[in-house]
PDB file of C-alpha atoms and ligand atoms in Angstrom:
ATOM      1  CA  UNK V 136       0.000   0.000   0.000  1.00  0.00           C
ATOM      2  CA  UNK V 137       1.336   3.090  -0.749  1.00  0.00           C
ATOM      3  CA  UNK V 138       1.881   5.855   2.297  1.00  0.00           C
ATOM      4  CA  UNK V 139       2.971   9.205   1.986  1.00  0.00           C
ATOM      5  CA  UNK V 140       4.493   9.867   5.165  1.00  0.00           C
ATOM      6  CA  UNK V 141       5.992   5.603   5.103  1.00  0.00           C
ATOM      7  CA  UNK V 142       7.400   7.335   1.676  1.00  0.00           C
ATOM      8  CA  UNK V 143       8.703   9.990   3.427  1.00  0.00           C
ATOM      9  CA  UNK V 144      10.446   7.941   6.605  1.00  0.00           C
ATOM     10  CA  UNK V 145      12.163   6.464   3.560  1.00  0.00           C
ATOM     11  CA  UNK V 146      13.751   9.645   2.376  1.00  0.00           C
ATOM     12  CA  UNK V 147      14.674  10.913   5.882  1.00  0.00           C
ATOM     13  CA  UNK V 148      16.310   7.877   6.389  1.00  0.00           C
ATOM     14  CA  UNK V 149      18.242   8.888   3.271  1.00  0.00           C
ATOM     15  CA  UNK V 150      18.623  12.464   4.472  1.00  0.00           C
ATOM     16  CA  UNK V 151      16.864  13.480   1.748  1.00  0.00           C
ATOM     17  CA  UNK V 152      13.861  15.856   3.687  1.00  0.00           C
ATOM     18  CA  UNK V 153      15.186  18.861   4.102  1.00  0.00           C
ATOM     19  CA  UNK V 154      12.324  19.258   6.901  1.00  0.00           C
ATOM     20  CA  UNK V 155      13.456  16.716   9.148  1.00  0.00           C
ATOM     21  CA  UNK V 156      14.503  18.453  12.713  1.00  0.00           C
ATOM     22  CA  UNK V 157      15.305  15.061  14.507  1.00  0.00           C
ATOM     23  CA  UNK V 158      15.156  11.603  14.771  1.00  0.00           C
ATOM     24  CA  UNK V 159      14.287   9.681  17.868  1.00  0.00           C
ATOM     25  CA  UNK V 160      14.402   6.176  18.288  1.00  0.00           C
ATOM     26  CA  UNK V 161      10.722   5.498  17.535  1.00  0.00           C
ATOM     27  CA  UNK V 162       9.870   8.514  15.132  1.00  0.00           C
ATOM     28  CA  UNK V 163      11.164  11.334  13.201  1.00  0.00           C
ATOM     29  CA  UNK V 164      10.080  14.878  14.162  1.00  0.00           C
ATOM     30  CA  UNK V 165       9.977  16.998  11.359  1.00  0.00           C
ATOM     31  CA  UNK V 166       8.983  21.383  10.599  1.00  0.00           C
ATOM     32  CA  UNK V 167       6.168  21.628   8.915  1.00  0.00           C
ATOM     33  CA  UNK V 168       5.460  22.718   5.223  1.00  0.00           C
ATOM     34  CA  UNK V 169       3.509  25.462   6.186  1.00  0.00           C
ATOM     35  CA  UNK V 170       4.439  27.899   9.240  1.00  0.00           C
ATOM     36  CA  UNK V 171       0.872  29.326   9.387  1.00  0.00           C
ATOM     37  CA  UNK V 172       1.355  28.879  12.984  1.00  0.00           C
ATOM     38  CA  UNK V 173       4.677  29.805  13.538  1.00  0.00           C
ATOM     39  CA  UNK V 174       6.461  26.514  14.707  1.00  0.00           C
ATOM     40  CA  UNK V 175       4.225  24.410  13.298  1.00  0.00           C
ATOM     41  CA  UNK V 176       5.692  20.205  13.587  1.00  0.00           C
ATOM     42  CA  UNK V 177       4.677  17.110  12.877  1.00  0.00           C
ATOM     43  CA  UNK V 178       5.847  14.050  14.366  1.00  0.00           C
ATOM     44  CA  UNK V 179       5.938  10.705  12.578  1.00  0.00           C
ATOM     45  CA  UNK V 180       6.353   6.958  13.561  1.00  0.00           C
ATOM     46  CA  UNK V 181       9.099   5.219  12.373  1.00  0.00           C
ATOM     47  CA  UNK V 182       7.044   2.151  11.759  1.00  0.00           C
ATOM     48  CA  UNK V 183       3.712   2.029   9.705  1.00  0.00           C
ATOM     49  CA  UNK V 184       0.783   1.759  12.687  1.00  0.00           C
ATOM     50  CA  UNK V 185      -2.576   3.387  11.487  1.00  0.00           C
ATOM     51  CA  UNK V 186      -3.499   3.712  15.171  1.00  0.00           C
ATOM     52  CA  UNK V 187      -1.754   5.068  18.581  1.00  0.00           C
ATOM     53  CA  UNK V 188      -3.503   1.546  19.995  1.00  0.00           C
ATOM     54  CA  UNK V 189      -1.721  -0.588  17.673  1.00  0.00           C
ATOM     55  CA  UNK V 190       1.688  -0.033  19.042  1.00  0.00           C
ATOM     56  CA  UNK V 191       3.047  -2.465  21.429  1.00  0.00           C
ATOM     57  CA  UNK V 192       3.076  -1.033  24.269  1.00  0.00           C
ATOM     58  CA  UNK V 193       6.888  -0.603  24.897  1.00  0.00           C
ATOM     59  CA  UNK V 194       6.926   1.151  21.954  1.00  0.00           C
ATOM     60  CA  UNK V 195       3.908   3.212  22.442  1.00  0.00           C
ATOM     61  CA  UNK V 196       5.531   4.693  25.891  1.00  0.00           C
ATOM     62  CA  UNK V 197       8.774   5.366  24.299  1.00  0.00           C
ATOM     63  CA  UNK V 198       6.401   7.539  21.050  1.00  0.00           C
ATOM     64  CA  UNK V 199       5.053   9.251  23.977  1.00  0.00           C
ATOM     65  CA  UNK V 200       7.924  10.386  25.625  1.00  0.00           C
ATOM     66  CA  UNK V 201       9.387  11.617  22.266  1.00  0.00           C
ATOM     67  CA  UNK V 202       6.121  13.541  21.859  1.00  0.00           C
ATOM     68  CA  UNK V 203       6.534  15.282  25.035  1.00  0.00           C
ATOM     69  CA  UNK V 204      10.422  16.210  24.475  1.00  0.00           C
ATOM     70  CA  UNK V 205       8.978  17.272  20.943  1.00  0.00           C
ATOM     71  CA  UNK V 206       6.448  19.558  22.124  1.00  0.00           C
ATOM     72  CA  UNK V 207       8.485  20.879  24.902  1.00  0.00           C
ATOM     73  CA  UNK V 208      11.537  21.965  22.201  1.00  0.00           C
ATOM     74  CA  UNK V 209       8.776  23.663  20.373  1.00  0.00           C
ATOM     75  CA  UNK V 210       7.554  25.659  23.412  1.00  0.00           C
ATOM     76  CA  UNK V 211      10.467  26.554  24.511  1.00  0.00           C
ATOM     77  CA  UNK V 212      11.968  27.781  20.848  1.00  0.00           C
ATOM     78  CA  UNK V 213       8.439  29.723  20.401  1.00  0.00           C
ATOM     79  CA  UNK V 214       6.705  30.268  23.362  1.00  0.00           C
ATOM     80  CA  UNK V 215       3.078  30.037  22.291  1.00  0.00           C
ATOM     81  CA  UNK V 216       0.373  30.488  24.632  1.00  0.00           C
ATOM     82  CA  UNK V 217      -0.723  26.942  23.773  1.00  0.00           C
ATOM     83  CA  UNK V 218       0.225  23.687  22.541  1.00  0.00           C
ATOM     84  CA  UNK V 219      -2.489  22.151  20.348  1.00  0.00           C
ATOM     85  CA  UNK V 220      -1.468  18.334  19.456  1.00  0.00           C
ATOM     86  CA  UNK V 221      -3.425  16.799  17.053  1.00  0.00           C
ATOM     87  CA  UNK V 222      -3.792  13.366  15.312  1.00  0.00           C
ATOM     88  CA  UNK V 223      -6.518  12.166  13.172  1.00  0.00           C
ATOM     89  CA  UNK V 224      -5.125   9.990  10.178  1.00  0.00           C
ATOM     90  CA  UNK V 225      -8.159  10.079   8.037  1.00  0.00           C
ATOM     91  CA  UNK V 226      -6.395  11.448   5.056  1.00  0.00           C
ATOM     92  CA  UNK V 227      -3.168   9.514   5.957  1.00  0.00           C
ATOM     93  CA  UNK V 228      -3.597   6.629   8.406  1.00  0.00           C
ATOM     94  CA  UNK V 229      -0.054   6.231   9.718  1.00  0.00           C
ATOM     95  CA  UNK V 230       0.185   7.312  13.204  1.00  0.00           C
ATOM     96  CA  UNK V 231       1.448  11.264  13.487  1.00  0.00           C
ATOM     97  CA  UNK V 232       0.790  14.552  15.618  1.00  0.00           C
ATOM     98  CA  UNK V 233       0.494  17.662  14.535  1.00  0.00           C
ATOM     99  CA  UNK V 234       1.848  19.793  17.029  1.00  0.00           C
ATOM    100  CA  UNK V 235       0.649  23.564  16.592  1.00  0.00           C
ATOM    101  CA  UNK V 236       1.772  26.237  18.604  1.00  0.00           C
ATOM    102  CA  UNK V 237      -1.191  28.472  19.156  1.00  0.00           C
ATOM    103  CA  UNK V 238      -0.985  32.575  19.918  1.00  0.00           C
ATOM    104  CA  UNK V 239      -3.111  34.863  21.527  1.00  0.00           C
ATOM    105  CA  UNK V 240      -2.806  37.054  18.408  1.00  0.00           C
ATOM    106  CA  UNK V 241      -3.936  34.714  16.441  1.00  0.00           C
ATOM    107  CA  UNK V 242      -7.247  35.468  14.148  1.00  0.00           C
ATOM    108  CA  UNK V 243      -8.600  32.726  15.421  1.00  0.00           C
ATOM    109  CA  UNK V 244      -6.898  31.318  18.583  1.00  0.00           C
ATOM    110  CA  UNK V 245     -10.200  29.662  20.551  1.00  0.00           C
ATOM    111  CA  UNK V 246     -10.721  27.423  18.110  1.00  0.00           C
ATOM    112  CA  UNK V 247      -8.870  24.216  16.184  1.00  0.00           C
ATOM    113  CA  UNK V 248      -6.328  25.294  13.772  1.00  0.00           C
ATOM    114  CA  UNK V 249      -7.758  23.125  10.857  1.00  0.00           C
ATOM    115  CA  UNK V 250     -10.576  25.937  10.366  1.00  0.00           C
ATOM    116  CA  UNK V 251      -7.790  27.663   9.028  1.00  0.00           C
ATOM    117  CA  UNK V 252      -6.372  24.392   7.190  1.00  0.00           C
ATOM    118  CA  UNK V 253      -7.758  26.913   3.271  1.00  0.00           C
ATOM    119  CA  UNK V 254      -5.056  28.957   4.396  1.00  0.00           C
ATOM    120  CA  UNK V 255      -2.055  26.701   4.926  1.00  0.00           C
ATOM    121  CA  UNK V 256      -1.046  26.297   1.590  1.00  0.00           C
ATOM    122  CA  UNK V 257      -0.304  29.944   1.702  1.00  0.00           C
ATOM    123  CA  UNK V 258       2.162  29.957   4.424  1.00  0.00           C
ATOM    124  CA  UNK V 259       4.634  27.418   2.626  1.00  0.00           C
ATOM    125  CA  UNK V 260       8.495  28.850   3.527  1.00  0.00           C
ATOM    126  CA  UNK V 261      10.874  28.670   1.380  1.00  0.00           C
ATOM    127  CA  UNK V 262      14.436  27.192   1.855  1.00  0.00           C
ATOM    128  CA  UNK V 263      15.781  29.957   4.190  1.00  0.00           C
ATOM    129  CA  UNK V 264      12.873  30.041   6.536  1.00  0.00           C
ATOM    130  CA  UNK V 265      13.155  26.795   6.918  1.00  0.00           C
ATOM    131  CA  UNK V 266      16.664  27.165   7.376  1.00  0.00           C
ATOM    132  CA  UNK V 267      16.607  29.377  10.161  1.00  0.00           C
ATOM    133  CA  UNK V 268      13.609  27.503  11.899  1.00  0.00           C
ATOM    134  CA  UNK V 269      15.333  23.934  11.476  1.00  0.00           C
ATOM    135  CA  UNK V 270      18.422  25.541  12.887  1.00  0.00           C
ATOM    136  CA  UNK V 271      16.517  27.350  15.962  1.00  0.00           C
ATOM    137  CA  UNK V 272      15.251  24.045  16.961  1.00  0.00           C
ATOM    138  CA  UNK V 273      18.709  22.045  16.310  1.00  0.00           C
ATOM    139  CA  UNK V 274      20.192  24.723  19.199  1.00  0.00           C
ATOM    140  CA  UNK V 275      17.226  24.589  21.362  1.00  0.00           C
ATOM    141  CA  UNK V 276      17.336  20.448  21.718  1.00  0.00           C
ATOM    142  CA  UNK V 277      21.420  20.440  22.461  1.00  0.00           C
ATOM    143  CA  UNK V 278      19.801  22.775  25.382  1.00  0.00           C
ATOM    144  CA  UNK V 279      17.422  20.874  26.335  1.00  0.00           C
ATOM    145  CA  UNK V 280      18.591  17.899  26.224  1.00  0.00           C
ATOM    146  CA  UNK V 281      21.480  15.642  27.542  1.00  0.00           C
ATOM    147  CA  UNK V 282      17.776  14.708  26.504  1.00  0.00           C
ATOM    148  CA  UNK V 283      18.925  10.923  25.726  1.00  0.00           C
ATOM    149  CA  UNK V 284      16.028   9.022  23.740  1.00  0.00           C
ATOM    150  CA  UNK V 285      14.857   7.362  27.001  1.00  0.00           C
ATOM    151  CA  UNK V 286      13.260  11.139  27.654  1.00  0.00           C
ATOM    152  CA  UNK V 287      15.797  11.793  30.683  1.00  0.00           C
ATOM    153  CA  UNK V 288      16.473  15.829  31.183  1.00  0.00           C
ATOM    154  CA  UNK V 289      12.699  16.237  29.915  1.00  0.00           C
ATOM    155  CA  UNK V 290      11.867  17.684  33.239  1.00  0.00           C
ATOM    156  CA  UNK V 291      14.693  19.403  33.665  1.00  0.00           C
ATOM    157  CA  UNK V 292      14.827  23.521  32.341  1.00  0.00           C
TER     158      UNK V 292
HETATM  159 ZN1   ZN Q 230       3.054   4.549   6.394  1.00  0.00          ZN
END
């Protein structure tokens, strides 16, 4: 079957997605496209599970724990008001999270970020922005981490 995002595991494997920000042990964390929300990340599994409840359960703790070291990197490189995470799957059903940092100045900041999904498209960054972003975050997880993959330092900062 063919999968966009399994497609895309392929190439970061290859380092061939320019958008790719970090890989964990279980999953690759990667900018988004589109910076409509500035800081805008998605965060994929490394293996092909359509849902979080398929994962063994090992496994599933470890995705977690990279989820919260990814969302905490992106709050502390943008400092949004809030952290919307996200994962549906309809469109592609191969476990991910959208992870959308959400500001008060934001047209429409009480509601889910998909009702402005029309406008996405017209946020794509070019090379440089994404750049500079990719970069920002790079810094931010040497910070934060001695972060090993088992999620250690995640409660320190
Ligand atoms: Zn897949």
């Amino acid at each position: 079957m063919a999968c966009p995002l399994c497609d895309r595991l392929k190439l970061s494997g290859d380092k061939k997605y320019p958008y790719l920000i970090h890989e964990f042990k279980n999953s690759y964390l990667y900018l988004g496209e589109h910076q409509f929300y500035r800081g805008y990340c998605v965060l994929v599994t490394k293996d092909h599970y359509k849902e979080m409840t398929d994962i063994p359960e090992e496994q599933r703790i470890e995705v977690f724990q990279e989820m919260m070291i990814a969302s905490k990197l992106i709050e502390k490189t943008f400092s949004p008001n809030k952290m919307n995470m996200c994962s549906l799957g309809n469109v592609v059903p191969h476990v991910h999270w959208h992870f959308f940092p959400r500001y008060i100045s934001d047209r429409d900041f009480k509601n889910p970020p998909w009702l402005q999904m029309h406008n996405f498209d017209s946020a794509k960054i070019g090379p440089e922005q994404r750049d500079e972003l990719i970069e920002m975050l790079k810094t931010n997880f040497k910070s934060l981490s001695r972060v090993s993959d088992s999620g250690e330092g995640l409660t320190s900062s």
